[in-house]
């Protein structure tokens, strides 16, 4: 099986958000994730990086408090 | 192997862009893709959808001619 696990980057830590992710789609100003069982998760986050061979998808929260930033959510790599 | 193929949506067609994609990262106002052999590709595009079980990553070009649109590249599903 080629699903991946999605982790949410929280400072230095990576918190497991969803296992066995099959589908990822942009959704409004965030992402929709669906796992292999059909469970859906909506999160205001962007893809930070993905390494499919390692089955890892790293997400990063879009700051909801900054409208100007959040319009460009998903379009830039945060440094 | 759990790599996927990346396709670029061009109207009704989907053109194979890169096979055996391992890594996807946001890069400037587009994406960086790297395949399992280390070959890199930079494209001004956003992820339209991904289905990992089907090994399919569908990308969609960000229109370079529309600055307002391109700032929100990757943040919305185009309809």
PDB file of N, CA and C in Angstrom, chain B residues 8 17 27 29-33 41-46 59 61:
ATOM      1  N   UNK B   8       0.234  17.134 -15.665  1.00  0.00           N
ATOM      2  CA  UNK B   8      -0.158  18.534 -15.750  1.00  0.00           C
ATOM      3  C   UNK B   8      -1.482  18.625 -16.492  1.00  0.00           C
ATOM      4  N   UNK B  17       4.025  14.658 -16.765  1.00  0.00           N
ATOM      5  CA  UNK B  17       5.058  15.664 -16.543  1.00  0.00           C
ATOM      6  C   UNK B  17       6.334  15.005 -16.029  1.00  0.00           C
ATOM      7  N   UNK B  27       7.936  25.820  -3.980  1.00  0.00           N
ATOM      8  CA  UNK B  27       9.164  26.512  -4.358  1.00  0.00           C
ATOM      9  C   UNK B  27       8.783  27.819  -5.014  1.00  0.00           C
ATOM     10  N   UNK B  29       6.854  30.622  -6.313  1.00  0.00           N
ATOM     11  CA  UNK B  29       5.396  30.599  -6.518  1.00  0.00           C
ATOM     12  C   UNK B  29       4.959  29.390  -7.340  1.00  0.00           C
ATOM     13  N   UNK B  30       5.646  28.286  -7.110  1.00  0.00           N
ATOM     14  CA  UNK B  30       5.281  27.054  -7.788  1.00  0.00           C
ATOM     15  C   UNK B  30       5.690  25.856  -6.950  1.00  0.00           C
ATOM     16  N   UNK B  31       6.143  24.813  -7.640  1.00  0.00           N
ATOM     17  CA  UNK B  31       6.510  23.573  -6.964  1.00  0.00           C
ATOM     18  C   UNK B  31       7.853  23.075  -7.465  1.00  0.00           C
ATOM     19  N   UNK B  32       8.556  22.394  -6.575  1.00  0.00           N
ATOM     20  CA  UNK B  32       9.735  21.641  -6.969  1.00  0.00           C
ATOM     21  C   UNK B  32       9.387  20.167  -6.863  1.00  0.00           C
ATOM     22  N   UNK B  33       9.637  19.440  -7.941  1.00  0.00           N
ATOM     23  CA  UNK B  33       9.431  17.996  -7.931  1.00  0.00           C
ATOM     24  C   UNK B  33      10.784  17.323  -8.093  1.00  0.00           C
ATOM     25  N   UNK B  41      12.610  19.170 -11.130  1.00  0.00           N
ATOM     26  CA  UNK B  41      11.782  19.930 -12.055  1.00  0.00           C
ATOM     27  C   UNK B  41      11.100  21.032 -11.260  1.00  0.00           C
ATOM     28  N   UNK B  42      11.202  22.253 -11.794  1.00  0.00           N
ATOM     29  CA  UNK B  42      10.520  23.382 -11.178  1.00  0.00           C
ATOM     30  C   UNK B  42       9.393  23.800 -12.104  1.00  0.00           C
ATOM     31  N   UNK B  43       8.235  23.985 -11.539  1.00  0.00           N
ATOM     32  CA  UNK B  43       7.104  24.365 -12.386  1.00  0.00           C
ATOM     33  C   UNK B  43       6.190  25.320 -11.634  1.00  0.00           C
ATOM     34  N   UNK B  44       5.721  26.323 -12.359  1.00  0.00           N
ATOM     35  CA  UNK B  44       4.790  27.265 -11.772  1.00  0.00           C
ATOM     36  C   UNK B  44       3.405  26.650 -11.843  1.00  0.00           C
ATOM     37  N   UNK B  45       3.123  25.832 -10.873  1.00  0.00           N
ATOM     38  CA  UNK B  45       1.872  25.084 -10.859  1.00  0.00           C
ATOM     39  C   UNK B  45       1.462  24.834  -9.420  1.00  0.00           C
ATOM     40  N   UNK B  46       0.247  24.416  -9.291  1.00  0.00           N
ATOM     41  CA  UNK B  46      -0.276  24.073  -7.971  1.00  0.00           C
ATOM     42  C   UNK B  46      -0.818  22.650  -8.018  1.00  0.00           C
ATOM     43  N   UNK B  59      -1.337  18.262 -11.368  1.00  0.00           N
ATOM     44  CA  UNK B  59      -0.946  19.656 -11.194  1.00  0.00           C
ATOM     45  C   UNK B  59      -1.706  20.524 -12.190  1.00  0.00           C
ATOM     46  N   UNK B  61      -1.444  24.539 -13.910  1.00  0.00           N
ATOM     47  CA  UNK B  61      -0.602  25.726 -14.042  1.00  0.00           C
ATOM     48  C   UNK B  61      -1.185  26.907 -13.289  1.00  0.00           C
TER      49      UNK B  61
END
